[in-house]
CSV table of C-alpha atoms in Angstrom, one decimal:
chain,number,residue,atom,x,y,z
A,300,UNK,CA,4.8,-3.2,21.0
A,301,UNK,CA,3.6,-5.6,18.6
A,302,UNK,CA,1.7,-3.8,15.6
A,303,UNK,CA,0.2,-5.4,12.3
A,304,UNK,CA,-2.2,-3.4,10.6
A,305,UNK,CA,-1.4,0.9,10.4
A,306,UNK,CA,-3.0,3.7,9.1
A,307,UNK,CA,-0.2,6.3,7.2
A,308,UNK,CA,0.3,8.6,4.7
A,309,UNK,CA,2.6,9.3,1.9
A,310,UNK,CA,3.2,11.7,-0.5
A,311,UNK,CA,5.5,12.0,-3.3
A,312,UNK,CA,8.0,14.7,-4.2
A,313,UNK,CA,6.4,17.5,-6.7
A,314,UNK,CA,8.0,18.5,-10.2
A,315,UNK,CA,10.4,21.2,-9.8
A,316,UNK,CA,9.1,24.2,-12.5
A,317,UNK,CA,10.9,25.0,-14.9
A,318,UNK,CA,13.0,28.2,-15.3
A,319,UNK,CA,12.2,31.5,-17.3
A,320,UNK,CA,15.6,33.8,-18.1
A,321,UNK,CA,17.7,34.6,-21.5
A,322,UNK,CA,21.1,34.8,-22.6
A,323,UNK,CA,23.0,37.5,-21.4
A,324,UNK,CA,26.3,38.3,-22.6
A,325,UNK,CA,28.3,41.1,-23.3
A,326,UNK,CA,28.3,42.3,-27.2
A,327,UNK,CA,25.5,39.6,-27.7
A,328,UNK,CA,22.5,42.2,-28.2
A,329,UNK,CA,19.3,39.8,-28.3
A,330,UNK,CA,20.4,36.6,-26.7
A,331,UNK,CA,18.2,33.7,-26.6
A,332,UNK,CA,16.3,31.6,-24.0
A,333,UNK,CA,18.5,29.4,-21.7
A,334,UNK,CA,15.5,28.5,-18.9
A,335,UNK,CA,16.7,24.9,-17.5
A,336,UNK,CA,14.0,22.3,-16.6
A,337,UNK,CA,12.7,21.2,-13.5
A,338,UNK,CA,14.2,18.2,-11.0
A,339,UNK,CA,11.8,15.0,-10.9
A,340,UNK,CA,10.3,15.2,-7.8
A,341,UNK,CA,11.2,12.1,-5.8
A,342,UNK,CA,9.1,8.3,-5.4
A,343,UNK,CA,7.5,6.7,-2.4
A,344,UNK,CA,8.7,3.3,-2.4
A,345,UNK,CA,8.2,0.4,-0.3
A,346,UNK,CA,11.0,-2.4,0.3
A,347,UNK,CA,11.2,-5.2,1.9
A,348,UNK,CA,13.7,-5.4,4.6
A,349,UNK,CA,15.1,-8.4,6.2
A,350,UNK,CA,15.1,-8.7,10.0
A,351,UNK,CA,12.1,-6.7,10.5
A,352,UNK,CA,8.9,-8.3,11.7
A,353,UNK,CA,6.5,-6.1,13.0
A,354,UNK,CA,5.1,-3.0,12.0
A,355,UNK,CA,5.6,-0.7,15.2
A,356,UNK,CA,7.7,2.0,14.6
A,357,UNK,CA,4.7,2.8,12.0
A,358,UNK,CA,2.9,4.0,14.6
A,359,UNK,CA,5.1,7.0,16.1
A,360,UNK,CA,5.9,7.7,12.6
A,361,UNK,CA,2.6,8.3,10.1
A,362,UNK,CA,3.6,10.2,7.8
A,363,UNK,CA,5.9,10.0,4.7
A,364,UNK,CA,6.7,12.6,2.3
A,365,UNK,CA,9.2,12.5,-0.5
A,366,UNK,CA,11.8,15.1,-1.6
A,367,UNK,CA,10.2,17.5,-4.3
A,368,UNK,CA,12.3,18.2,-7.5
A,369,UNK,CA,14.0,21.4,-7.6
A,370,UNK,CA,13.2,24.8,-10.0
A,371,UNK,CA,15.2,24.8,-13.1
A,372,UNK,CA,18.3,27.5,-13.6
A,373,UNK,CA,19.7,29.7,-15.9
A,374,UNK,CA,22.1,28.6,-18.9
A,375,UNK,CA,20.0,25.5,-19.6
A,376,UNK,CA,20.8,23.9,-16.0
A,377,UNK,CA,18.7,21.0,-14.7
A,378,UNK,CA,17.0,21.2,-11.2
A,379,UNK,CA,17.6,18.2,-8.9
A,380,UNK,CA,16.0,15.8,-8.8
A,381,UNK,CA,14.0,14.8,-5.6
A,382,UNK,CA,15.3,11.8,-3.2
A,383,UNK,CA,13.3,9.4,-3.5
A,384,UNK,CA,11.9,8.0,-0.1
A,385,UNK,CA,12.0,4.2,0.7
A,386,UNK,CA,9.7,2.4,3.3
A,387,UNK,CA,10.9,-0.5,5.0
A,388,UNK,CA,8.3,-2.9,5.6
A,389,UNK,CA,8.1,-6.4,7.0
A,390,UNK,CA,7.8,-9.9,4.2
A,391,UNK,CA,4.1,-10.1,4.1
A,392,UNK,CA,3.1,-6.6,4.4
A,393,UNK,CA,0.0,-6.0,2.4
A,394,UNK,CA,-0.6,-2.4,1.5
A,395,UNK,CA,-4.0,-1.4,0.3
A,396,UNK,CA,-5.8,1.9,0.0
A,397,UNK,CA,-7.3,3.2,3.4
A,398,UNK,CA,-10.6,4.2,2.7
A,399,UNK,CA,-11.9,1.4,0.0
A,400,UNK,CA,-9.6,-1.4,1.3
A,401,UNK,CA,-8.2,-2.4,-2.1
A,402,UNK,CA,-4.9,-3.9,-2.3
A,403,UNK,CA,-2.3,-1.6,-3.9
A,404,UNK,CA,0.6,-4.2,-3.5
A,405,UNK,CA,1.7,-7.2,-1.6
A,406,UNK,CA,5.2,-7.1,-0.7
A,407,UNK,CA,5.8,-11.1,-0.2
A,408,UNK,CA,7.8,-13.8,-2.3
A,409,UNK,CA,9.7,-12.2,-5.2
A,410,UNK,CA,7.8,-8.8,-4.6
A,411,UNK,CA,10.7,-7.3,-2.7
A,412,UNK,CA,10.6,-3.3,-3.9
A,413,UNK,CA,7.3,-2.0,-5.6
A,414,UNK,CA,7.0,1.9,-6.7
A,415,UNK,CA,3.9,2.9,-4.6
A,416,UNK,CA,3.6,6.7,-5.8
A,417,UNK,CA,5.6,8.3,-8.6
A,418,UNK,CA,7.1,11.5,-8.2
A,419,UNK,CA,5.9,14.8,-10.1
A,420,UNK,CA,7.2,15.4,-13.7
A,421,UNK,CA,9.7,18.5,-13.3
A,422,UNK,CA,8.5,21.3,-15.6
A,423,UNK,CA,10.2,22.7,-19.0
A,424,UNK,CA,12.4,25.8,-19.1
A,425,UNK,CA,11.7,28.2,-22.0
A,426,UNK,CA,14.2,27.3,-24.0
A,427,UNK,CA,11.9,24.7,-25.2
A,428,UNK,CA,9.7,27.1,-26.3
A,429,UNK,CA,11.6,28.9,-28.5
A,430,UNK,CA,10.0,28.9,-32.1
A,431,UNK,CA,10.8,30.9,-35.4
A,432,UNK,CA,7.2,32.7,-34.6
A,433,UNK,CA,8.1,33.4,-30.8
A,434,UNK,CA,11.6,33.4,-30.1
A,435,UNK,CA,11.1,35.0,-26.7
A,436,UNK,CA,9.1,33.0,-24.6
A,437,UNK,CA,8.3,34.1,-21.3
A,438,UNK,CA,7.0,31.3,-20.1
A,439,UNK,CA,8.2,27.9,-18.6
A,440,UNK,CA,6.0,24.4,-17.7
A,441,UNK,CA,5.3,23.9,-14.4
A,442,UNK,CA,6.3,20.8,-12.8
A,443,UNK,CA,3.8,18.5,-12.1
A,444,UNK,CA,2.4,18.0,-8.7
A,445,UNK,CA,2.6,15.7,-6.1
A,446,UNK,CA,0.4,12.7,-5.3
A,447,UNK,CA,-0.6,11.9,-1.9
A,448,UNK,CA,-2.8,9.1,-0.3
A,449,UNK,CA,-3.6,7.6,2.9
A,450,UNK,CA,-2.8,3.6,3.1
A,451,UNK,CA,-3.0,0.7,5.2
A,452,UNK,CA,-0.2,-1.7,6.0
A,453,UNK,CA,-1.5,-4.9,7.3
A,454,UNK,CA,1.2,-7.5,8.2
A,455,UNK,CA,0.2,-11.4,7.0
A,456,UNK,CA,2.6,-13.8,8.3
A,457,UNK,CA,4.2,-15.8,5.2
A,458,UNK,CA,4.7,-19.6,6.6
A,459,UNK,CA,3.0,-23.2,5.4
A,460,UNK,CA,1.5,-23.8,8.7
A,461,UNK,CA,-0.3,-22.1,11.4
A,462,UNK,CA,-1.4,-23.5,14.7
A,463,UNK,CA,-4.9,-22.6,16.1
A,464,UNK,CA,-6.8,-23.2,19.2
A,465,UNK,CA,-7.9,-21.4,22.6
A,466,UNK,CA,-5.4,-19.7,24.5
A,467,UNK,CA,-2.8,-21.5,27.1
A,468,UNK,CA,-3.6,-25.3,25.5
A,469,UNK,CA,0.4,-25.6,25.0
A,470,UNK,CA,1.0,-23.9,21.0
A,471,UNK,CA,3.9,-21.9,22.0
A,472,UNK,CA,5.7,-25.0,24.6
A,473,UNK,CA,5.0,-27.1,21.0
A,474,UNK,CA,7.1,-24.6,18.7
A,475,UNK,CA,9.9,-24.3,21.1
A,476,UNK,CA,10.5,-27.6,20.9
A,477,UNK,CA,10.0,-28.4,17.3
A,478,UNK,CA,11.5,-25.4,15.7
A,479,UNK,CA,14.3,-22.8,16.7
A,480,UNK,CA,11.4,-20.0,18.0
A,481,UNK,CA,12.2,-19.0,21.6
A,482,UNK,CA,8.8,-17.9,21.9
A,483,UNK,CA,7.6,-16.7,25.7
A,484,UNK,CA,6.0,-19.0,27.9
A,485,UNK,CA,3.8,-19.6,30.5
A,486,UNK,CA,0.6,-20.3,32.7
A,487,UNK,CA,-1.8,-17.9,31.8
A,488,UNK,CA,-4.1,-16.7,28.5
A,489,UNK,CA,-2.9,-14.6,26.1
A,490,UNK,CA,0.9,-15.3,26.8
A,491,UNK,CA,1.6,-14.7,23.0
A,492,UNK,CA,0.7,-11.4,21.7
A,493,UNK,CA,2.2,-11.7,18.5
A,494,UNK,CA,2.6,-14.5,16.2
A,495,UNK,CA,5.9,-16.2,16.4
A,496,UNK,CA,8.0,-18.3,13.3
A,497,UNK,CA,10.1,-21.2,13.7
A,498,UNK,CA,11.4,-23.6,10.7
A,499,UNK,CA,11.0,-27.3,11.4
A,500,UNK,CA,14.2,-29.5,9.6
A,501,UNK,CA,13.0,-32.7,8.5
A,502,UNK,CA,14.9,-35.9,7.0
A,503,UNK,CA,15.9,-35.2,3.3
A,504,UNK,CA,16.8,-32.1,3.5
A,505,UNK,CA,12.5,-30.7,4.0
A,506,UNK,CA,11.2,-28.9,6.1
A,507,UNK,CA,8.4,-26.4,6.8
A,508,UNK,CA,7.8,-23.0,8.2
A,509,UNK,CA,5.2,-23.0,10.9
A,510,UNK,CA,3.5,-19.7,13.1
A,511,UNK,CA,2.2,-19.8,16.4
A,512,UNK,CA,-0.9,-17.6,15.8
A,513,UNK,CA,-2.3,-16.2,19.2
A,514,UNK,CA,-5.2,-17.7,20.9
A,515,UNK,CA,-7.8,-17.0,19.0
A,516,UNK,CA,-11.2,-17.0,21.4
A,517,UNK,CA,-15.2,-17.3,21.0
A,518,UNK,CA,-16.3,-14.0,18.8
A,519,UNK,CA,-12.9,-13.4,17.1
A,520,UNK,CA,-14.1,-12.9,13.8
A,521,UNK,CA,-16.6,-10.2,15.1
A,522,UNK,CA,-13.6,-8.0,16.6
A,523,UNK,CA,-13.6,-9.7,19.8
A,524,UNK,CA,-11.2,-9.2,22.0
A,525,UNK,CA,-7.4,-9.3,19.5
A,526,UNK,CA,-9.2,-11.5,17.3
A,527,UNK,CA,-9.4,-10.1,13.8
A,528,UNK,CA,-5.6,-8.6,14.4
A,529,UNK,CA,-5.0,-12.4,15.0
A,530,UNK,CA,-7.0,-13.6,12.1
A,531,UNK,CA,-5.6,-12.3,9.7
A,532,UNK,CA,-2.4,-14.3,10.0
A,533,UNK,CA,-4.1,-17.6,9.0
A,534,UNK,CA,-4.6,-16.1,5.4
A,535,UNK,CA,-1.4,-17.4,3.9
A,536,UNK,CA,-1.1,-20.6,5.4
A,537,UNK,CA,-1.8,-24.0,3.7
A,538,UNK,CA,-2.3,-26.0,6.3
A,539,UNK,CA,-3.7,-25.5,10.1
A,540,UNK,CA,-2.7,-28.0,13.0
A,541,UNK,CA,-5.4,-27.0,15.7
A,542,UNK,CA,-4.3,-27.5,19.4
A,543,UNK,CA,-6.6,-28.2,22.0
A,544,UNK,CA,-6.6,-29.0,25.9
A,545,UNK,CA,-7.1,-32.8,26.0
A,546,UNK,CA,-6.7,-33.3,29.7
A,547,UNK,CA,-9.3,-30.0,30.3
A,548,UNK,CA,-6.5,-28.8,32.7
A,549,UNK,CA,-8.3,-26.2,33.3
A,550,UNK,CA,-12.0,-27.4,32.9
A,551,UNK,CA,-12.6,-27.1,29.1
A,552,UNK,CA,-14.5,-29.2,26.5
A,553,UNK,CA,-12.0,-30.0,24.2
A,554,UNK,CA,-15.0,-31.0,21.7
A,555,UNK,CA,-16.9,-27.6,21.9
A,556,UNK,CA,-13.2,-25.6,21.9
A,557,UNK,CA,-12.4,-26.9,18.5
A,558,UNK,CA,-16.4,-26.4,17.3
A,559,UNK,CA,-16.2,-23.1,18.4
A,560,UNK,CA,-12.8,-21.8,16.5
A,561,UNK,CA,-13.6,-23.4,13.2
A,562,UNK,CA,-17.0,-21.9,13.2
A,563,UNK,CA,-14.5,-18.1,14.1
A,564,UNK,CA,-12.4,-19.8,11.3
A,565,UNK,CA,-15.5,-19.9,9.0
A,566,UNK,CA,-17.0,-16.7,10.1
A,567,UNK,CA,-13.8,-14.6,9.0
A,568,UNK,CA,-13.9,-16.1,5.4
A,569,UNK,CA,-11.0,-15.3,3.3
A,570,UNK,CA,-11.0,-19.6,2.6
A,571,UNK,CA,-9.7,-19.9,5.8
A,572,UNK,CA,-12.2,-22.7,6.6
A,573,UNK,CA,-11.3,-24.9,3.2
A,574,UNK,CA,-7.6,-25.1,4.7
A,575,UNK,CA,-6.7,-28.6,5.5
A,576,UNK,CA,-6.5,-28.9,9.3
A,577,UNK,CA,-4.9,-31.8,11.6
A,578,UNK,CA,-6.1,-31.5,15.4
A,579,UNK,CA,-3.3,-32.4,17.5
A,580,UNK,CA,-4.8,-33.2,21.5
A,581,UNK,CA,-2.3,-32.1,23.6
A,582,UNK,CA,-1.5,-32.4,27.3
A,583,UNK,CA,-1.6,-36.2,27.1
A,584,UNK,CA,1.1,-36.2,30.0
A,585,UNK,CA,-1.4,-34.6,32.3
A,586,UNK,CA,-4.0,-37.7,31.5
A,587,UNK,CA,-3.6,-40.6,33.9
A,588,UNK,CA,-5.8,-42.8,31.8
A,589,UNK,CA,-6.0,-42.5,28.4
A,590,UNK,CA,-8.9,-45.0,28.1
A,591,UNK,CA,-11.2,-42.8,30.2
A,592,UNK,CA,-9.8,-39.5,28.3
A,593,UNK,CA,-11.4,-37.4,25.5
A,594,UNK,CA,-9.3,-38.5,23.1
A,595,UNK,CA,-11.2,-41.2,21.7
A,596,UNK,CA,-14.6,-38.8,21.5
A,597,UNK,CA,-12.2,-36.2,19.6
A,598,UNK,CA,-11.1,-39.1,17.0
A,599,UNK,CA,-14.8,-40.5,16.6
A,600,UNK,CA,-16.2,-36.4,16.5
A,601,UNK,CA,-14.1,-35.5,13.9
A,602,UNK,CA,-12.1,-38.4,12.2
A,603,UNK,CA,-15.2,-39.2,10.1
A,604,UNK,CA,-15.3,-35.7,8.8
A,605,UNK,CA,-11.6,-36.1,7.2
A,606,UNK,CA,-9.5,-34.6,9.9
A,607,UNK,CA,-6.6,-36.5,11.8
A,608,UNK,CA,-6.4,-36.2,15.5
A,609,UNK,CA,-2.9,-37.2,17.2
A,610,UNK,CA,-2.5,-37.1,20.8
A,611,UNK,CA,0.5,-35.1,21.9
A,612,UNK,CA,2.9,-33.6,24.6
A,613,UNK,CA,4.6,-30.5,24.2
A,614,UNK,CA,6.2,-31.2,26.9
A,615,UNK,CA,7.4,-35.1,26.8
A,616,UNK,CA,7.1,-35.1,22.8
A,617,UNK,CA,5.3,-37.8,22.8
A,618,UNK,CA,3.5,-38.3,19.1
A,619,UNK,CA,4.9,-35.0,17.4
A,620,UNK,CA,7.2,-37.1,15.6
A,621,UNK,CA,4.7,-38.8,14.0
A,622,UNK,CA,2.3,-35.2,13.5
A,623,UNK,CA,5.2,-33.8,11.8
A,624,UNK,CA,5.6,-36.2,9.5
A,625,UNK,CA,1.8,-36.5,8.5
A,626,UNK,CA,1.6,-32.9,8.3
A,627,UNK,CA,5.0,-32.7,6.2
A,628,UNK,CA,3.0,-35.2,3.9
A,629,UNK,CA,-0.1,-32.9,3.8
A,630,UNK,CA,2.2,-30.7,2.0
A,631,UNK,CA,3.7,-32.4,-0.2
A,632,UNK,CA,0.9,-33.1,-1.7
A,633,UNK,CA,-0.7,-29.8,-1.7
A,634,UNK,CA,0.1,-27.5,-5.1
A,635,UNK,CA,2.9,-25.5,-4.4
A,636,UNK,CA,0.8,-22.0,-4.8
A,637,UNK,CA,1.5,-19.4,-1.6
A,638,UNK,CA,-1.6,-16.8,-1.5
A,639,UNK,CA,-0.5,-13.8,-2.9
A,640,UNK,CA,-2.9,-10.7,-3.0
A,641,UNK,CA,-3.4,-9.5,-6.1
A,642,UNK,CA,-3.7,-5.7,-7.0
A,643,UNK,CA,-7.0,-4.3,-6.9
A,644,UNK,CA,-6.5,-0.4,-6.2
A,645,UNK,CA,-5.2,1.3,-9.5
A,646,UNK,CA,-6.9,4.8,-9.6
A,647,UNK,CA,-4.0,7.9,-9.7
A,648,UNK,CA,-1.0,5.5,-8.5
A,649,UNK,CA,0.4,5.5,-11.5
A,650,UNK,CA,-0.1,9.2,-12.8
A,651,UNK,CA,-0.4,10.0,-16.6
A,652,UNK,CA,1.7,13.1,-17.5
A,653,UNK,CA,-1.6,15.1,-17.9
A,654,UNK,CA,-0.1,18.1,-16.1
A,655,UNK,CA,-1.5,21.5,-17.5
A,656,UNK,CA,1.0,23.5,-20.5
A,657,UNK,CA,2.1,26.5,-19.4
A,658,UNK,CA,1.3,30.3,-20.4
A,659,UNK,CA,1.5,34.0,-19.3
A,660,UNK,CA,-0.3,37.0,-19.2
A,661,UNK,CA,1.5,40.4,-19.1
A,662,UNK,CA,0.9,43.8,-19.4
A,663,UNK,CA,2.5,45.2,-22.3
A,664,UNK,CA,1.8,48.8,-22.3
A,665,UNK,CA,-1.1,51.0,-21.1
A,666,UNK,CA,-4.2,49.6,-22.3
A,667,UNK,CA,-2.6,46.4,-24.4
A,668,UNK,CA,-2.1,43.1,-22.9
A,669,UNK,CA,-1.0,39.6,-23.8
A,670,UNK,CA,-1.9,36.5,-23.1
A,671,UNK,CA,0.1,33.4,-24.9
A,672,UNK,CA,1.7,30.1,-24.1
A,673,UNK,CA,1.8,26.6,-25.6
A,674,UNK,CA,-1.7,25.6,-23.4
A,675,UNK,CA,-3.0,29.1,-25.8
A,676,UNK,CA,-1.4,27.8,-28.9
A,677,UNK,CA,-3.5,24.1,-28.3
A,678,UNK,CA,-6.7,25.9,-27.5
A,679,UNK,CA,-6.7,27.7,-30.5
A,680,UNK,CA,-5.8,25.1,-32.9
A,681,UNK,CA,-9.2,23.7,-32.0
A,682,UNK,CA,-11.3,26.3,-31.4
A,683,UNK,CA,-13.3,28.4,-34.4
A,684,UNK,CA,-13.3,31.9,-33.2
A,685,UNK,CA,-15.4,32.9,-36.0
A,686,UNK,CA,-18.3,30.8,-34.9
A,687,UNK,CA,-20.5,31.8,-31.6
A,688,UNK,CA,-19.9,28.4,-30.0
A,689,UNK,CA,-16.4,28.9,-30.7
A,690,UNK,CA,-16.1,32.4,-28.8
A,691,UNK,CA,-18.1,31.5,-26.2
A,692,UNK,CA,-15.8,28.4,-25.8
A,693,UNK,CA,-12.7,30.9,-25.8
A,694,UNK,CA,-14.6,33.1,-23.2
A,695,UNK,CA,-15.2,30.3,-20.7
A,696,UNK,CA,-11.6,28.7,-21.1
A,697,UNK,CA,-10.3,32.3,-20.1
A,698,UNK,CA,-12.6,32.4,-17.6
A,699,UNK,CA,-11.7,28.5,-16.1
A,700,UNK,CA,-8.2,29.1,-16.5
A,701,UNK,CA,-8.2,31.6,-14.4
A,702,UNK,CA,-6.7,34.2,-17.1
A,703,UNK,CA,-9.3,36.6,-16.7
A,704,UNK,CA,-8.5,37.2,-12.4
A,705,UNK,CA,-4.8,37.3,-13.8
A,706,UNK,CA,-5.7,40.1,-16.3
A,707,UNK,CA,-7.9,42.1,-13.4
A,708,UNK,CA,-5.0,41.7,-11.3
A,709,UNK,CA,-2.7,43.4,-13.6
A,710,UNK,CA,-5.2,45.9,-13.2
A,711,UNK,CA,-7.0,45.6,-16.8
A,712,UNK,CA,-10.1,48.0,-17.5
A,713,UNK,CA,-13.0,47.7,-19.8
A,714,UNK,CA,-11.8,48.7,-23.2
A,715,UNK,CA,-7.9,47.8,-23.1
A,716,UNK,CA,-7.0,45.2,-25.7
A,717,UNK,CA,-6.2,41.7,-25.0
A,718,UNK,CA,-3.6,40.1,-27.6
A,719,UNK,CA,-4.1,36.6,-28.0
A,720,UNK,CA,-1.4,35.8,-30.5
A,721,UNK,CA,-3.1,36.9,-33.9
A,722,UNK,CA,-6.5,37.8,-32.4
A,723,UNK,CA,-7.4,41.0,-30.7
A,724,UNK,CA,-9.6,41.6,-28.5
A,725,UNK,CA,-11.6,44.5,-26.7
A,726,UNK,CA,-12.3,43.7,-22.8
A,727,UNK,CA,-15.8,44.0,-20.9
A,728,UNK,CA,-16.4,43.0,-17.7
A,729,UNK,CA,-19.3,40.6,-17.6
C-alpha cells in the first residue's frame, strides 16, 4: 500500500544515573568514592535511504523508541551508552511536529541524516562529588530524561516536473514512453495510486526528472476524494506539463478540465499556481480531423495567457519530441533553486542540559537528619537565611523539591533536627 503522510512517535534513550558506592579494600580503612557515571542515552535519527519510496511500513510500525543509557558502576566504570535508533525514510520526506504542523526537518538534497531528538545526558557518579568539605558523598546525578514527541512524515516527491490533469487522459502511457518508469496502465480512473518517477535523457548529456502525479479531480484541494495526498506532490516541482483529453474520448471538455485543476492548483496554495505550466492535448490519434478538434480553442483559450499548448500522442508520439524539448528549455532557464522546507519547529528538540543536580536526605540517628547535595549547596549560595524572604524561600524549595515528603517518609516528627550542611533546623509540620 502506497502511504505518504504518517502519524508516529519517537522517543529518545534516557540518561543512565549515575552510581553511588566507595572504595573497598582490604587494609584501606576509609576508602574513597568510586561511583561511575551514567551511559548517554541513545538519539532518534532519521536517514535517508536509497531504494525506498513510500512510506508504508510506517503504518504497522508507529512507534520508535531509543535505547536508554545504562546506570553507572562501581570502581569509576561508565554505563553504556544507549543505541542510538535510525529511521529510514524516503528522499523527500518532510518531518514536522504533529500537532502545530511545523517543519522539524526536510530530509531532501544534501540533507541525508539529521539528529531529530538527542538522547538524555547520563548522570555523574559520586566520585565527582568528592570535596575537602564532604569527602563522602552519598549522592550521584541523575541522568537526564528522555524526550519524546509525536511527528508527521509527509513524503514530497523530489523531481523538475510534474504532470497534472484529470484522471485516465493518457499521463502514465506518456511516462512510459518518454522515461524508464513502468508505471501501470489502463482504461479506467484512478489507475495510478501513487506517483511514479522516470528520468527523461536528452541530447548533451540533459535531462530531467519528471512525476506522474495522480489524477487530481474537481474538489481536491478541499480533501476530495485522494486529492490533498496527491497535492502535495506538486510542491517541489518547477515546472507542470498539464494533460488533458483532447479527443473527449470519453465526453469531456477539455477547456473546463484544465479550468477546473488550476483553480484545485490555486486553491491548495503553497505557489503551486505561479509554477510555469505547458498543456500538452493529448489523444490526437483518436481525432479524425484536427481542423474540427478542440485543439485550436485550447491554443486561442490559453496561448494568450502565456501558456504553450502542444498536441500529442502517448501512444504514436507524435509532438513529444518537440514538448520535451520546449519544456527542457523552460528549465534551463529557470534558477536552479529546488524547494526545500525550511525548519520552523525548534521548541525541546534540541535539549539544554538543564537536568536537576542531585541530593539526598537520610536519617542519621534518632531525631537528626540530613539533607545535602550539590542542588543544596546552589540553593544556599543564593539564598539569605537570615532574612524572612530568604527562609520562606528555603521553606518552599524544600517543600517543591519534594524533600519534605522524603523526610516524612523516613518517618521524621515534629521537633527532630534537620541538618542542612551548616544550618540547623527544628521540624514542624505546617
Amino acid at each position: 500500500m502506497f502511504a505518504d503522510s504518517v502519524k508516529i512517535f519517537i522517543k529518545s534513550g534516557k540518561g543512565g544515573d549515575g552510581h553511588v558506592s566507595f572504595r573497598r579494600e582490604l587494609y584501606v580503612a576509609a576508602g574513597g568514592p568510586n561511583g561511575g557515571d551514567g551511559g548517554k542515552g541513545g538519539d532518534i535519527i532519521f536517514e535517508v535511504a536509497d531504494g525506498l519510496n513510500t512510506l508504508s511500513e510506517f503504518r504497522h510500525n508507529t512507534k520508535y523508541i531509543a535505547e536508554s543509557g545504562q546506570e553507572g558502576g562501581q570502581n569509576n566504570c561508565h554505563g553504556k551508552d544507549g543505541e542510538d535508533l535510525i529511521i529510514k525514510v524516503p528522499e523527500g520526506t518532510v518531518i514536522k511536529e504533529a500537532e502545530t504542523g511545523l517543519v522539524i526537518a526536510d530530509m531532501s538534497l544534501d540533507n541525508k541524516r539529521e539528529v531529530i531528538l538527542k538522547g538524555g545526558r547520563g548522570g555523574k557518579g559520586n566520585a565527582h562529588y568528592a570535596t575537602a568539605t564532604m569527602q563522602v558523598p552519598k549522592y550521584a546525578q541523575p541522568g537526564q530524561e528522555a524526550k519524546e514527541l509525536y511527528v508527521r512524515l509527509e513524503l514530497k516527491c523530489i523531481a523538475d516536473v510534474g504532470l497534472v490533469g484529470y484522471p485516465n487522459v493518457g499521463k502514465s502511457t506518456f511516462l512510459s514512453r518518454v522515461t524508464n518508469a513502468k508505471p501501470k496502465i489502463a482504461n479506467y480512473h484512478f489507475t495510478t495510486l501513487q506517483p511514479n518517477l522516470g528520468v527523461v535523457d536528452m541530447p548533451g548529456g540533459k535531462g530531467f526528472v519528471i512525476a506522474d502525479i495522480p489524477g487530481i479531480i474537481e474538489g481536491a484541494s478541499e480533501g476530495v476524494g485522494l486529492g490533498l495526498e496527491f497535492l502535495r506532490h506538486i510542491e517541489r516541482t518547477k515546472v507542470l506539463i498539464h494533460f488533458v483529453d483532447a479527443a473527449s474520448v470519453e465526453g469531456r471538455d477539455p477547456i473546463d478540465d484544465i479550468k477546473k485543476i488550476n483553480a484545485e492548483l490555486e486553491n491548495y496554495g503553497a505557489g503551486v499556481k505561479n509554477k510555469p505550466q505547458v498543456i500538452a492535448a493529448n489523444k490526437v490519434d483518436a481525432i479524425y480531423d484536427l481542423s474540427e478538434s478542440k485543439i485550436e480553442e485550447i491554443k486561442n483559450e490559453f496561448e494568450p495567457q502565456g501558456i504553450k499548448v502542444f498536441p500529442v500522442s502517448g501512444v504514436s508520439g507524435q509532438g513529444i519530441k518537440e514538448l520535451l524539448f520546449y519544456v527542457s528549455d523552460l528549465l534551463d532557464n529557470l534558477k536552479d533553486e529546488s524547494q526545500v522546507f525550511e525548519r520552523e519547529y525548534f521548541d525541546d528538540i534540541s535539549v539544554p542540559d538543564n537536568a536537576s543536580l542531585p541530593y539526598t536526605v537520610e536519617k542519621v540517628e534518632d531525631g537528626l537528619y540530613s539533607v545535602e547535595g550539590p542542588r543544596i549547596e546552589r540553593m544556599l549560595g543564593y539564598t539569605n537565611l537570615e532574612s524572612e524572604k530568604g527562609f520562606i524561600f528555603f521553606q518552599n524549595f524544600m517543600k517543591d523539591n519534594g524533600i519534605l515528603d522524603e523526610l516524612e517518609a523516613l518517618g521524621i516528627e515534629e521537633g527532630d533536627t534537620v541538618k542542612v550542611y551548616g544550618h540547623e533546623f527544628d521540624y514542624y509540620k505546617e
